[in-house]
């Protein structure tokens, strides 16, 4: 069997840290002078690696980091990252200890939670008004104000911020976004007038790109800093640069005669003589099985259809002639090769999901290899 030259691993996610830096700088430019950027690195940096993404985002001009879970904040601190961290998710008592122990700010919408923060040594809280997302926060603006007052009145607790989260920022022309914005403004602006140091924040990536009125003092941008488009369109159209490439290589090429099949369940049976290339990446790496007979892979700069069932460790593609692929050729599942480009948005469309889920789905078996515009990081 031929041994591959220059192919380090069977499947790899190459992440361009400089692209993350540029995406952050591009988002900051969008914000003008006023608002800070909180780079959201939850879920292992949307699959890109939280610590590396956090460092790149800070280098690119982010001043805060956002996570969902207390443990994610602790992991950033363990990597010697000292920037302010906001834990945006719900916290159990034990998790609150971990978050405060990591010196992270936490979200409050209940006076008892403020008391719990004080009882656990104190910390900074951001009060959350639920203006329409319907998940965390209180829908009652008077109750939210009471939580803010409780925070200022409680020894050891600092009222640091007031926030909300949009449900439809990525749906262009949707009127609900404006209603949420109005609800937030009518609660948060008077509160800020009384507490001028409050950090008001509401926007995710989509809201930040959609409406400057949603920027306030800080924007919480996740998906855009990875160069993924929050509207599921081509990221290049908004000057966003995908940071992640998912690559594997051609491990075998062989002829397949009419009537012969590839993969479990014989979901692909050749109708005419052709050649398949076997690529050692599968759903055990995060390449979703729903791409069965429904995907493309770049080999030698051409799009080749994924044929047959995606298995745990392999996929097969139809390359046509034996001259079209050789063992050791690079295979790109997300990323560019020659003139061709497969985006996470395209994969998401095929799967009926969003780009966020495509990169979050990448499993630990896929090593993340970092570089800076092609040079080793
Ligand atoms: C995940 C998250 C964000 C970031 O959203 P993007 O769409 O990735 O920019 C912002 N705010 C909250 C509360 C979140 O949970």
Coordinates of N, CA, C and O in Angstrom, one line a residue, residues 118-223:
X118 N -23.8 36.7 46.9 CA -23.2 37.3 48.1 C -22.7 36.2 49.1 O -21.6 36.3 49.7
X119 N -23.5 35.2 49.3 CA -23.2 34.1 50.2 C -22.0 33.3 49.8 O -21.3 32.7 50.6
X120 N -21.7 33.4 48.5 CA -20.5 32.6 48.0 C -19.3 33.5 47.8 O -18.5 33.3 46.9
X121 N -19.3 34.6 48.5 CA -18.1 35.4 48.4 C -18.2 36.7 47.6 O -17.3 37.5 47.5
X122 N -19.3 36.8 46.9 CA -19.6 38.0 46.1 C -19.1 37.9 44.7 O -18.3 37.0 44.3
X123 N -19.5 38.9 43.9 CA -19.1 38.9 42.5 C -19.9 39.9 41.7 O -20.8 40.6 42.3
X124 N -19.7 40.0 40.4 CA -20.3 40.9 39.5 C -21.5 40.3 38.8 O -21.3 39.2 38.2
X125 N -22.6 40.9 38.8 CA -23.8 40.4 38.1 C -24.3 41.3 37.0 O -24.2 42.5 37.1
X126 N -24.9 40.7 36.0 CA -25.5 41.4 34.9 C -27.0 40.9 35.0 O -27.3 39.7 34.9
X127 N -27.9 41.9 35.1 CA -29.3 41.6 35.2 C -29.9 41.3 33.8 O -29.7 42.1 32.9
X128 N -30.7 40.3 33.7 CA -31.2 39.9 32.4 C -32.7 40.1 32.3 O -33.5 39.5 33.1
X129 N -33.1 40.9 31.4 CA -34.6 41.1 31.1 C -34.9 40.2 29.9 O -34.2 40.2 28.9
X130 N -35.9 39.4 30.0 CA -36.4 38.5 28.9 C -37.3 39.4 28.1 O -38.5 39.5 28.5
X131 N -36.8 39.9 27.0 CA -37.7 40.8 26.2 C -38.4 40.0 25.1 O -39.1 40.6 24.2
X132 N -38.2 38.7 25.1 CA -38.9 37.9 24.0 C -38.2 36.6 23.6 O -38.8 35.8 22.9
X133 N -37.0 36.3 24.1 CA -36.4 35.1 23.8 C -37.1 33.9 24.5 O -37.2 32.8 24.0
X134 N -37.6 34.2 25.7 CA -38.4 33.2 26.4 C -37.6 32.1 27.0 O -38.1 31.0 27.3
X135 N -36.3 32.3 27.3 CA -35.5 31.3 27.9 C -35.1 31.8 29.3 O -35.9 31.6 30.3
X136 N -33.9 32.4 29.5 CA -33.5 32.9 30.8 C -33.9 34.4 30.9 O -34.1 35.1 30.0
X137 N -33.9 34.8 32.2 CA -34.3 36.2 32.5 C -35.7 36.3 32.9 O -36.5 35.4 32.7
X138 N -36.1 37.5 33.4 CA -37.5 37.7 33.8 C -38.1 38.6 32.8 O -37.6 39.5 32.2
X139 N -39.4 38.2 32.5 CA -40.2 39.0 31.5 C -40.7 40.3 32.1 O -41.2 41.2 31.4
X140 N -40.6 40.4 33.5 CA -41.2 41.5 34.2 C -40.1 42.6 34.4 O -39.2 42.4 35.2
X141 N -40.2 43.7 33.8 CA -39.1 44.7 33.9 C -39.1 45.3 35.3 O -38.0 45.7 35.7
X142 N -40.2 45.4 36.0 CA -40.1 45.9 37.4 C -39.4 44.9 38.2 O -38.6 45.3 39.1
X143 N -39.6 43.6 38.0 CA -38.8 42.6 38.8 C -37.3 42.7 38.4 O -36.5 42.6 39.3
X144 N -37.0 42.9 37.2 CA -35.6 43.1 36.8 C -35.0 44.3 37.5 O -33.8 44.2 37.9
X145 N -35.7 45.3 37.6 CA -35.2 46.5 38.3 C -35.0 46.2 39.7 O -34.0 46.6 40.3
X146 N -35.9 45.4 40.3 CA -35.7 45.1 41.8 C -34.5 44.2 41.9 O -33.8 44.4 42.9
X147 N -34.2 43.4 41.0 CA -33.0 42.6 41.1 C -31.7 43.5 41.0 O -30.8 43.3 41.8
X148 N -31.8 44.5 40.1 CA -30.7 45.4 40.0 C -30.5 46.2 41.3 O -29.4 46.4 41.8
X149 N -31.6 46.6 41.9 CA -31.5 47.4 43.2 C -30.9 46.5 44.2 O -30.1 46.9 45.0
X150 N -31.4 45.2 44.3 CA -30.9 44.3 45.3 C -29.4 44.1 45.1 O -28.6 44.0 46.1
X151 N -28.9 44.0 43.8 CA -27.5 43.9 43.6 C -26.7 45.0 44.1 O -25.7 44.9 44.8
X152 N -27.2 46.3 43.9 CA -26.5 47.4 44.4 C -26.5 47.5 45.9 O -25.6 48.0 46.5
X153 N -27.6 47.0 46.5 CA -27.7 47.1 48.0 C -27.0 45.9 48.7 O -26.9 46.0 49.9
X154 N -26.5 44.9 48.0 CA -26.0 43.8 48.6 C -24.5 43.9 48.7 O -23.8 44.0 47.7
X155 N -24.0 43.8 49.9 CA -22.5 43.8 50.2 C -21.8 42.7 49.4 O -22.2 41.6 49.4
X156 N -20.8 43.1 48.7 CA -20.0 42.1 48.0 C -20.5 41.9 46.6 O -19.8 41.2 45.8
X157 N -21.7 42.3 46.3 CA -22.2 42.1 44.9 C -22.1 43.5 44.1 O -22.4 44.5 44.7
X158 N -21.6 43.4 42.9 CA -21.5 44.6 42.1 C -22.5 44.4 40.9 O -22.6 43.4 40.2
X159 N -23.3 45.5 40.7 CA -24.2 45.5 39.5 C -23.4 46.0 38.4 O -23.0 47.1 38.3
X160 N -23.0 45.0 37.5 CA -22.1 45.4 36.4 C -22.8 45.6 35.1 O -22.3 46.4 34.3
X161 N -23.9 44.9 34.8 CA -24.5 45.0 33.5 C -26.0 44.8 33.5 O -26.6 44.3 34.5
X162 N -26.6 45.2 32.4 CA -28.0 44.9 32.1 C -28.1 44.4 30.7 O -27.5 45.0 29.8
X163 N -28.8 43.3 30.5 CA -28.8 42.7 29.2 C -30.1 42.0 28.8 O -31.0 41.9 29.6
X164 N -30.1 41.7 27.5 CA -31.2 40.9 27.0 C -30.6 40.1 25.8 O -29.4 40.2 25.5
X165 N -31.5 39.3 25.2 CA -31.0 38.5 24.0 C -32.1 38.4 23.0 O -33.3 38.2 23.4
X166 N -31.8 38.5 21.7 CA -32.8 38.6 20.7 C -33.1 37.2 20.1 O -32.2 36.3 20.0
X167 N -34.4 37.0 19.8 CA -34.8 35.7 19.3 C -34.8 35.6 17.8 O -34.7 34.6 17.2
X168 N -34.9 36.8 17.1 CA -35.1 36.8 15.6 C -34.1 37.7 14.9 O -34.4 38.2 13.8
X169 N -33.0 38.0 15.5 CA -32.0 39.0 14.9 C -31.6 38.5 13.6 O -31.3 39.3 12.7
X170 N -31.5 37.2 13.3 CA -31.0 36.7 12.0 C -32.1 36.6 11.0 O -31.9 36.1 9.9
X171 N -33.4 36.9 11.4 CA -34.5 36.9 10.4 C -34.7 38.3 9.9 O -35.4 39.1 10.6
X172 N -34.2 38.6 8.7 CA -34.3 39.9 8.1 C -35.8 40.4 8.0 O -36.6 39.6 7.6
X173 N -36.0 41.6 8.4 CA -37.3 42.2 8.2 C -38.3 41.8 9.2 O -39.5 42.2 9.1
X174 N -37.9 41.0 10.2 CA -38.8 40.5 11.2 C -39.1 41.6 12.2 O -38.1 42.3 12.7
X175 N -40.3 41.9 12.5 CA -40.7 43.0 13.3 C -40.4 42.8 14.8 O -40.3 43.7 15.6
X176 N -40.3 41.5 15.2 CA -40.2 41.2 16.6 C -38.9 41.7 17.2 O -38.8 42.1 18.3
X177 N -37.8 41.8 16.3 CA -36.5 42.3 16.7 C -36.7 43.7 17.3 O -36.2 44.0 18.4
X178 N -37.4 44.5 16.5 CA -37.6 45.9 16.9 C -38.4 46.0 18.2 O -38.1 46.9 19.1
X179 N -39.3 45.1 18.4 CA -40.1 45.2 19.7 C -39.2 44.8 20.9 O -39.3 45.4 21.9
X180 N -38.4 43.8 20.7 CA -37.4 43.4 21.8 C -36.5 44.6 22.1 O -36.2 44.9 23.3
X181 N -36.0 45.2 21.0 CA -35.1 46.4 21.2 C -35.8 47.5 22.0 O -35.2 48.0 23.0
X182 N -37.0 47.7 21.7 CA -37.8 48.8 22.4 C -38.0 48.4 23.8 O -37.8 49.3 24.7
X183 N -38.4 47.2 24.1 CA -38.6 46.8 25.5 C -37.3 46.9 26.3 O -37.3 47.3 27.4
X184 N -36.2 46.5 25.7 CA -34.9 46.6 26.4 C -34.6 48.1 26.7 O -34.2 48.4 27.8
X185 N -34.7 48.9 25.6 CA -34.3 50.3 25.8 C -35.2 51.0 26.9 O -34.6 51.7 27.8
X186 N -36.5 50.7 27.0 CA -37.3 51.4 27.9 C -37.0 50.9 29.3 O -37.3 51.6 30.3
X187 N -36.4 49.7 29.5 CA -36.0 49.3 30.8 C -34.6 49.7 31.2 O -34.3 50.3 32.2
X188 N -33.7 49.5 30.2 CA -32.3 49.6 30.5 C -31.8 51.0 30.5 O -30.9 51.4 31.3
X189 N -32.3 51.9 29.6 CA -31.8 53.3 29.6 C -32.0 54.0 30.8 O -31.1 54.7 31.4
X190 N -33.2 54.0 31.4 CA -33.4 54.7 32.7 C -32.6 54.1 33.8 O -32.1 54.8 34.7
X191 N -32.4 52.8 33.8 CA -31.5 52.1 34.8 C -30.1 52.6 34.7 O -29.4 52.9 35.6
X192 N -29.6 52.8 33.4 CA -28.3 53.3 33.2 C -28.2 54.7 33.6 O -27.1 55.1 34.1
X193 N -29.2 55.5 33.4 CA -29.2 56.9 33.9 C -28.9 57.0 35.4 O -28.2 57.9 35.8
X194 N -29.4 56.0 36.1 CA -29.2 56.0 37.6 C -27.9 55.3 37.9 O -27.3 55.6 39.0
X195 N -27.4 54.4 37.1 CA -26.1 53.7 37.3 C -25.2 53.9 36.1 O -25.1 52.9 35.3
X196 N -24.6 55.0 36.0 CA -23.9 55.3 34.7 C -22.8 54.3 34.3 O -22.4 54.1 33.2
X197 N -22.3 53.5 35.3 CA -21.2 52.6 35.0 C -21.7 51.2 34.4 O -21.0 50.4 34.0
X198 N -23.1 51.1 34.4 CA -23.6 49.8 33.9 C -23.2 49.6 32.4 O -23.2 50.5 31.6
X199 N -22.9 48.3 32.1 CA -22.6 47.9 30.8 C -23.9 47.4 30.2 O -24.4 46.3 30.7
X200 N -24.5 48.0 29.2 CA -25.7 47.5 28.6 C -25.3 46.7 27.4 O -24.5 47.1 26.5
X201 N -25.9 45.5 27.3 CA -25.5 44.6 26.1 C -26.7 43.8 25.7 O -27.4 43.2 26.6
X202 N -26.9 43.7 24.4 CA -28.1 42.9 23.9 C -27.7 42.1 22.6 O -28.3 41.1 22.4
X203 N -26.8 42.6 21.8 CA -26.7 42.1 20.5 C -25.8 40.8 20.4 O -24.7 40.8 21.0
X204 N -26.2 39.8 19.6 CA -25.4 38.7 19.2 C -24.8 39.2 17.8 O -25.0 40.3 17.4
X205 N -24.2 38.3 17.1 CA -23.5 38.7 15.8 C -24.6 39.2 14.8 O -24.3 40.3 14.2
X206 N -25.7 38.6 14.7 CA -26.7 39.0 13.7 C -27.2 40.4 14.1 O -27.3 41.3 13.2
X207 N -27.5 40.6 15.3 CA -28.1 41.9 15.7 C -27.0 43.0 15.5 O -27.3 44.1 15.1
X208 N -25.8 42.7 15.8 CA -24.7 43.7 15.7 C -24.6 44.1 14.2 O -24.3 45.2 13.9
X209 N -24.7 43.1 13.3 CA -24.5 43.4 11.9 C -25.8 44.0 11.3 O -25.8 44.7 10.3
X210 N -26.9 43.8 12.0 CA -28.2 44.2 11.4 C -28.5 45.7 11.8 O -29.1 46.4 11.0
X211 N -28.2 46.0 13.1 CA -28.8 47.3 13.6 C -27.9 48.0 14.6 O -27.8 47.5 15.7
X212 N -27.2 49.1 14.2 CA -26.3 49.8 15.2 C -27.1 50.2 16.5 O -26.4 50.3 17.5
X213 N -28.4 50.3 16.4 CA -29.1 50.7 17.6 C -29.1 49.6 18.7 O -29.4 49.9 19.8
X214 N -28.7 48.4 18.3 CA -28.6 47.3 19.2 C -27.2 47.2 19.9 O -27.0 46.3 20.7
X215 N -26.3 48.1 19.5 CA -24.9 47.9 20.0 C -24.7 48.2 21.5 O -24.0 47.5 22.2
X216 N -25.4 49.3 22.0 CA -25.2 49.8 23.3 C -23.8 49.8 23.7 O -22.9 50.3 23.0
X217 N -23.4 49.3 24.9 CA -22.0 49.4 25.4 C -21.2 48.2 25.0 O -19.9 48.2 25.1
X218 N -21.8 47.1 24.6 CA -21.0 45.9 24.3 C -21.9 45.0 23.4 O -23.1 45.0 23.5
X219 N -21.2 44.3 22.6 CA -21.9 43.3 21.7 C -21.3 41.9 22.0 O -20.1 41.8 22.2
X220 N -22.1 40.9 22.0 CA -21.7 39.5 22.3 C -21.7 38.8 21.0 O -22.7 38.2 20.6
X221 N -20.5 38.7 20.4 CA -20.4 38.1 19.1 C -19.7 36.8 19.1 O -18.6 36.7 19.6
X222 N -20.4 35.8 18.7 CA -19.9 34.4 18.6 C -19.6 34.1 17.1 O -18.5 34.2 16.6
X223 N -20.6 33.6 16.5 CA -20.5 33.0 15.2 C -19.7 33.8 14.2 O -18.8 33.3 13.4

